Amino acid sequence: MGKAPPAPESTLAQSFSEAFGYEASGVWSAPGRVNLIGEHTDYNAGLCLPIALPQRTYAAVRLRPDRHLRLRSLQSSQQYELELDDVCAGNPPGWGAYAAGVLWALETAGHQARGLDVMVDGRVPVGAGLSSSAALECAVAAAASDLLDLELLSDDRVRARLAAICVNAENTIAQAPTGGMDQSASLRCQDGHALLLDCRDGTVAQVPFDPSTQGLSLLVMDTRTEHTLVDGQYAQRRSSCQQAARQLGLPSLREVAFDDLNESLDRLPDNQIRARAKHVVTEIERVRQIVALLRAGRLPDVGPLFNASHASMRDDFEISCPELDLAVEVATAHGALGARMTGGGFGGSAIALVPADSTAAVTSAVIQAFADRGFGTPNCFAVTAGGPARRESKPDTPGPCSFQAGSGG
Ligand code: GLA
């Protein structure tokens, strides 16, 4: 599980200066997420329960006087230089879409934007289903909000508006038809809590989540198998759900009462659509049950609900893959209380709730099982619930002036 990476703010500010020839105005950061439960429920106006990860994306940023954008990343050789007025669906391509898209979306929402110089240090694993793209959007959005004096970070109500702006950037400019959970998690989660997000009206509740207090740990198992949301599978699931709701005469599958599930499913003629609807409705119910257990201090009891969620995604929603199934199966066989894939699916990561003293054993068993099956080595690491997008404190620069800022700084 390695050592924690060094605090990146000062090295990133330094890289910014080297690249652009002047100093950044500051460094902002935003976290990736894992979703504890409630998968593919966000675009069904349902419930989900993400936590923010300790892994974050950092952006050193300076506002420009013009409408020019220069985007660089420590992780990519792809650099961008473009005018804000040239940002549109599909342009720029690649990672730049998530950063530039945010400025476009701010203007679309009625805010006056300007050009930025941006240097990114993305520390959320890419393609792992841990929302590295939302972390990038939200880090840039946090910087833009501060530098343009938009005040879209000051409380949860305005953070919800900023999250919607980031979703528009992702849907329209990056052209990924995602549902909005990731950006809400990145902007609205709080340290030590899971975020109960009601996607029907955007309201949230903070649910305490600290497995260490019960001798447990939350293990992320990144299978390192291909995961992309821009391909057709995610959009297909989304459209099947809309079709199911339409056939039931409802605005969304959220409106199907769990107690009436069988009766509703009987009214859906197509087997596949019925299975998709069943996943969504049962998954929303599992969110409710897990939230009740967490609030009652009964974290160990969520295990079977994790397992049921995974089975539902494997069999009914059909978004798992052999690597995810193997990670879940081996983790539970070696002492995890429950495990499930997390995120969009078709690769990416699974999570397991494990007794803290079994974390190493579960990790080795999963790595060994992957080797035995000829799969690549998974990346397993324990996570805690982190905080939301924020401006980082000024870097402690070495040298005679590096005193801790006192009051008034
Ligand atoms: C991806 C999307 C989210 C959500 C999840 C599945 O992470 O970005 O909007 O739909 O998949 O729960």
mmCIF file with all atom_site columns, N, CA and C and ligand atoms in Angstrom, residues 33 35 38-43 129 131 170 178-183 229 234 343-345, ligand 1:
data_model
loop_
_atom_site.group_PDB
_atom_site.id
_atom_site.type_symbol
_atom_site.label_atom_id
_atom_site.label_alt_id
_atom_site.label_comp_id
_atom_site.label_asym_id
_atom_site.label_entity_id
_atom_site.label_seq_id
_atom_site.pdbx_PDB_ins_code
_atom_site.Cartn_x
_atom_site.Cartn_y
_atom_site.Cartn_z
_atom_site.occupancy
_atom_site.B_iso_or_equiv
_atom_site.pdbx_formal_charge
_atom_site.auth_seq_id
_atom_site.auth_comp_id
_atom_site.auth_asym_id
_atom_site.auth_atom_id
_atom_site.pdbx_PDB_model_num
ATOM   1  N N  . ARG A 1 33  ? -13.719 9.849  -6.068  1.00 0.00 ? 33  ARG A N  1
ATOM   2  C CA . ARG A 1 33  ? -14.702 9.282  -5.144  1.00 0.00 ? 33  ARG A CA 1
ATOM   3  C C  . ARG A 1 33  ? -14.788 7.765  -5.306  1.00 0.00 ? 33  ARG A C  1
ATOM   4  N N  . ASN A 1 35  ? -18.107 5.164  -4.706  1.00 0.00 ? 35  ASN A N  1
ATOM   5  C CA . ASN A 1 35  ? -19.509 5.112  -4.317  1.00 0.00 ? 35  ASN A CA 1
ATOM   6  C C  . ASN A 1 35  ? -19.704 3.889  -3.436  1.00 0.00 ? 35  ASN A C  1
ATOM   7  N N  . GLY A 1 38  ? -25.492 2.453  -4.522  1.00 0.00 ? 38  GLY A N  1
ATOM   8  C CA . GLY A 1 38  ? -26.354 3.311  -5.343  1.00 0.00 ? 38  GLY A CA 1
ATOM   9  C C  . GLY A 1 38  ? -25.719 3.539  -6.703  1.00 0.00 ? 38  GLY A C  1
ATOM   10 N N  . GLU A 1 39  ? -25.595 2.428  -7.470  1.00 0.00 ? 39  GLU A N  1
ATOM   11 C CA . GLU A 1 39  ? -24.901 2.521  -8.761  1.00 0.00 ? 39  GLU A CA 1
ATOM   12 C C  . GLU A 1 39  ? -25.900 2.619  -9.902  1.00 0.00 ? 39  GLU A C  1
ATOM   13 N N  . HIS A 1 40  ? -25.618 3.543  -10.807 1.00 0.00 ? 40  HIS A N  1
ATOM   14 C CA . HIS A 1 40  ? -26.506 3.822  -11.954 1.00 0.00 ? 40  HIS A CA 1
ATOM   15 C C  . HIS A 1 40  ? -27.904 4.229  -11.472 1.00 0.00 ? 40  HIS A C  1
ATOM   16 N N  . THR A 1 41  ? -27.919 4.838  -10.329 1.00 0.00 ? 41  THR A N  1
ATOM   17 C CA . THR A 1 41  ? -29.194 5.370  -9.824  1.00 0.00 ? 41  THR A CA 1
ATOM   18 C C  . THR A 1 41  ? -29.278 6.877  -10.048 1.00 0.00 ? 41  THR A C  1
ATOM   19 N N  . ASP A 1 42  ? -28.130 7.537  -10.253 1.00 0.00 ? 42  ASP A N  1
ATOM   20 C CA . ASP A 1 42  ? -28.180 9.020  -10.303 1.00 0.00 ? 42  ASP A CA 1
ATOM   21 C C  . ASP A 1 42  ? -29.026 9.527  -11.469 1.00 0.00 ? 42  ASP A C  1
ATOM   22 N N  . TYR A 1 43  ? -28.846 8.936  -12.656 1.00 0.00 ? 43  TYR A N  1
ATOM   23 C CA . TYR A 1 43  ? -29.643 9.405  -13.799 1.00 0.00 ? 43  TYR A CA 1
ATOM   24 C C  . TYR A 1 43  ? -31.069 8.833  -13.793 1.00 0.00 ? 43  TYR A C  1
ATOM   25 N N  . GLY A 1 129 ? -12.340 4.067  -12.553 1.00 0.00 ? 129 GLY A N  1
ATOM   26 C CA . GLY A 1 129 ? -13.707 4.192  -12.058 1.00 0.00 ? 129 GLY A CA 1
ATOM   27 C C  . GLY A 1 129 ? -13.760 4.985  -10.761 1.00 0.00 ? 129 GLY A C  1
ATOM   28 N N  . SER A 1 131 ? -13.432 8.422  -10.716 1.00 0.00 ? 131 SER A N  1
ATOM   29 C CA . SER A 1 131 ? -13.819 9.800  -11.045 1.00 0.00 ? 131 SER A CA 1
ATOM   30 C C  . SER A 1 131 ? -12.651 10.771 -11.140 1.00 0.00 ? 131 SER A C  1
ATOM   31 N N  . GLU A 1 170 ? -19.050 18.031 -18.601 1.00 0.00 ? 170 GLU A N  1
ATOM   32 C CA . GLU A 1 170 ? -18.750 16.638 -18.941 1.00 0.00 ? 170 GLU A CA 1
ATOM   33 C C  . GLU A 1 170 ? -19.716 16.101 -20.003 1.00 0.00 ? 170 GLU A C  1
ATOM   34 N N  . THR A 1 178 ? -22.817 11.139 -18.419 1.00 0.00 ? 178 THR A N  1
ATOM   35 C CA . THR A 1 178 ? -22.847 10.680 -17.029 1.00 0.00 ? 178 THR A CA 1
ATOM   36 C C  . THR A 1 178 ? -23.935 11.413 -16.237 1.00 0.00 ? 178 THR A C  1
ATOM   37 N N  . GLY A 1 179 ? -24.173 10.897 -15.009 1.00 0.00 ? 179 GLY A N  1
ATOM   38 C CA . GLY A 1 179 ? -25.374 11.313 -14.299 1.00 0.00 ? 179 GLY A CA 1
ATOM   39 C C  . GLY A 1 179 ? -25.231 12.411 -13.252 1.00 0.00 ? 179 GLY A C  1
ATOM   40 N N  . GLY A 1 180 ? -24.025 12.676 -12.739 1.00 0.00 ? 180 GLY A N  1
ATOM   41 C CA . GLY A 1 180 ? -23.897 13.789 -11.802 1.00 0.00 ? 180 GLY A CA 1
ATOM   42 C C  . GLY A 1 180 ? -23.433 13.432 -10.408 1.00 0.00 ? 180 GLY A C  1
ATOM   43 N N  . MET A 1 181 ? -23.430 12.135 -10.073 1.00 0.00 ? 181 MET A N  1
ATOM   44 C CA . MET A 1 181 ? -22.982 11.758 -8.733  1.00 0.00 ? 181 MET A CA 1
ATOM   45 C C  . MET A 1 181 ? -21.533 12.210 -8.474  1.00 0.00 ? 181 MET A C  1
ATOM   46 N N  . ASP A 1 182 ? -20.667 12.033 -9.468  1.00 0.00 ? 182 ASP A N  1
ATOM   47 C CA . ASP A 1 182 ? -19.233 12.212 -9.242  1.00 0.00 ? 182 ASP A CA 1
ATOM   48 C C  . ASP A 1 182 ? -18.898 13.660 -8.887  1.00 0.00 ? 182 ASP A C  1
ATOM   49 N N  . GLN A 1 183 ? -19.508 14.588 -9.612  1.00 0.00 ? 183 GLN A N  1
ATOM   50 C CA . GLN A 1 183 ? -19.224 16.005 -9.372  1.00 0.00 ? 183 GLN A CA 1
ATOM   51 C C  . GLN A 1 183 ? -19.801 16.437 -8.025  1.00 0.00 ? 183 GLN A C  1
ATOM   52 N N  . LEU A 1 229 ? -16.305 5.728  -20.103 1.00 0.00 ? 229 LEU A N  1
ATOM   53 C CA . LEU A 1 229 ? -17.728 6.081  -20.079 1.00 0.00 ? 229 LEU A CA 1
ATOM   54 C C  . LEU A 1 229 ? -18.159 6.703  -21.396 1.00 0.00 ? 229 LEU A C  1
ATOM   55 N N  . TYR A 1 234 ? -22.609 2.636  -21.412 1.00 0.00 ? 234 TYR A N  1
ATOM   56 C CA . TYR A 1 234 ? -23.221 3.451  -20.356 1.00 0.00 ? 234 TYR A CA 1
ATOM   57 C C  . TYR A 1 234 ? -24.487 4.114  -20.896 1.00 0.00 ? 234 TYR A C  1
ATOM   58 N N  . GLY A 1 343 ? -18.761 2.432  -9.252  1.00 0.00 ? 343 GLY A N  1
ATOM   59 C CA . GLY A 1 343 ? -18.616 3.307  -10.416 1.00 0.00 ? 343 GLY A CA 1
ATOM   60 C C  . GLY A 1 343 ? -19.395 2.792  -11.613 1.00 0.00 ? 343 GLY A C  1
ATOM   61 N N  . GLY A 1 344 ? -18.987 3.247  -12.777 1.00 0.00 ? 344 GLY A N  1
ATOM   62 C CA . GLY A 1 344 ? -19.744 2.979  -13.998 1.00 0.00 ? 344 GLY A CA 1
ATOM   63 C C  . GLY A 1 344 ? -19.745 1.532  -14.436 1.00 0.00 ? 344 GLY A C  1
ATOM   64 N N  . GLY A 1 345 ? -18.667 0.781  -14.130 1.00 0.00 ? 345 GLY A N  1
ATOM   65 C CA . GLY A 1 345 ? -18.614 -0.621 -14.492 1.00 0.00 ? 345 GLY A CA 1
ATOM   66 C C  . GLY A 1 345 ? -17.797 -0.891 -15.740 1.00 0.00 ? 345 GLY A C  1
HETATM 67 C C1 . GLA B 2 .   ? -20.215 6.898  -13.486 1.00 0.00 ? 1   GLA B C1 1
HETATM 68 C C2 . GLA B 2 .   ? -21.015 8.146  -13.770 1.00 0.00 ? 1   GLA B C2 1
HETATM 69 C C3 . GLA B 2 .   ? -21.963 8.468  -12.630 1.00 0.00 ? 1   GLA B C3 1
HETATM 70 C C4 . GLA B 2 .   ? -22.793 7.265  -12.220 1.00 0.00 ? 1   GLA B C4 1
HETATM 71 C C5 . GLA B 2 .   ? -21.894 6.032  -12.066 1.00 0.00 ? 1   GLA B C5 1
HETATM 72 C C6 . GLA B 2 .   ? -22.679 4.785  -11.821 1.00 0.00 ? 1   GLA B C6 1
HETATM 73 O O1 . GLA B 2 .   ? -19.349 7.130  -12.427 1.00 0.00 ? 1   GLA B O1 1
HETATM 74 O O2 . GLA B 2 .   ? -20.163 9.243  -13.966 1.00 0.00 ? 1   GLA B O2 1
HETATM 75 O O3 . GLA B 2 .   ? -22.789 9.545  -13.002 1.00 0.00 ? 1   GLA B O3 1
HETATM 76 O O4 . GLA B 2 .   ? -23.823 7.023  -13.116 1.00 0.00 ? 1   GLA B O4 1
HETATM 77 O O5 . GLA B 2 .   ? -21.073 5.825  -13.200 1.00 0.00 ? 1   GLA B O5 1
HETATM 78 O O6 . GLA B 2 .   ? -23.307 4.841  -10.589 1.00 0.00 ? 1   GLA B O6 1
#
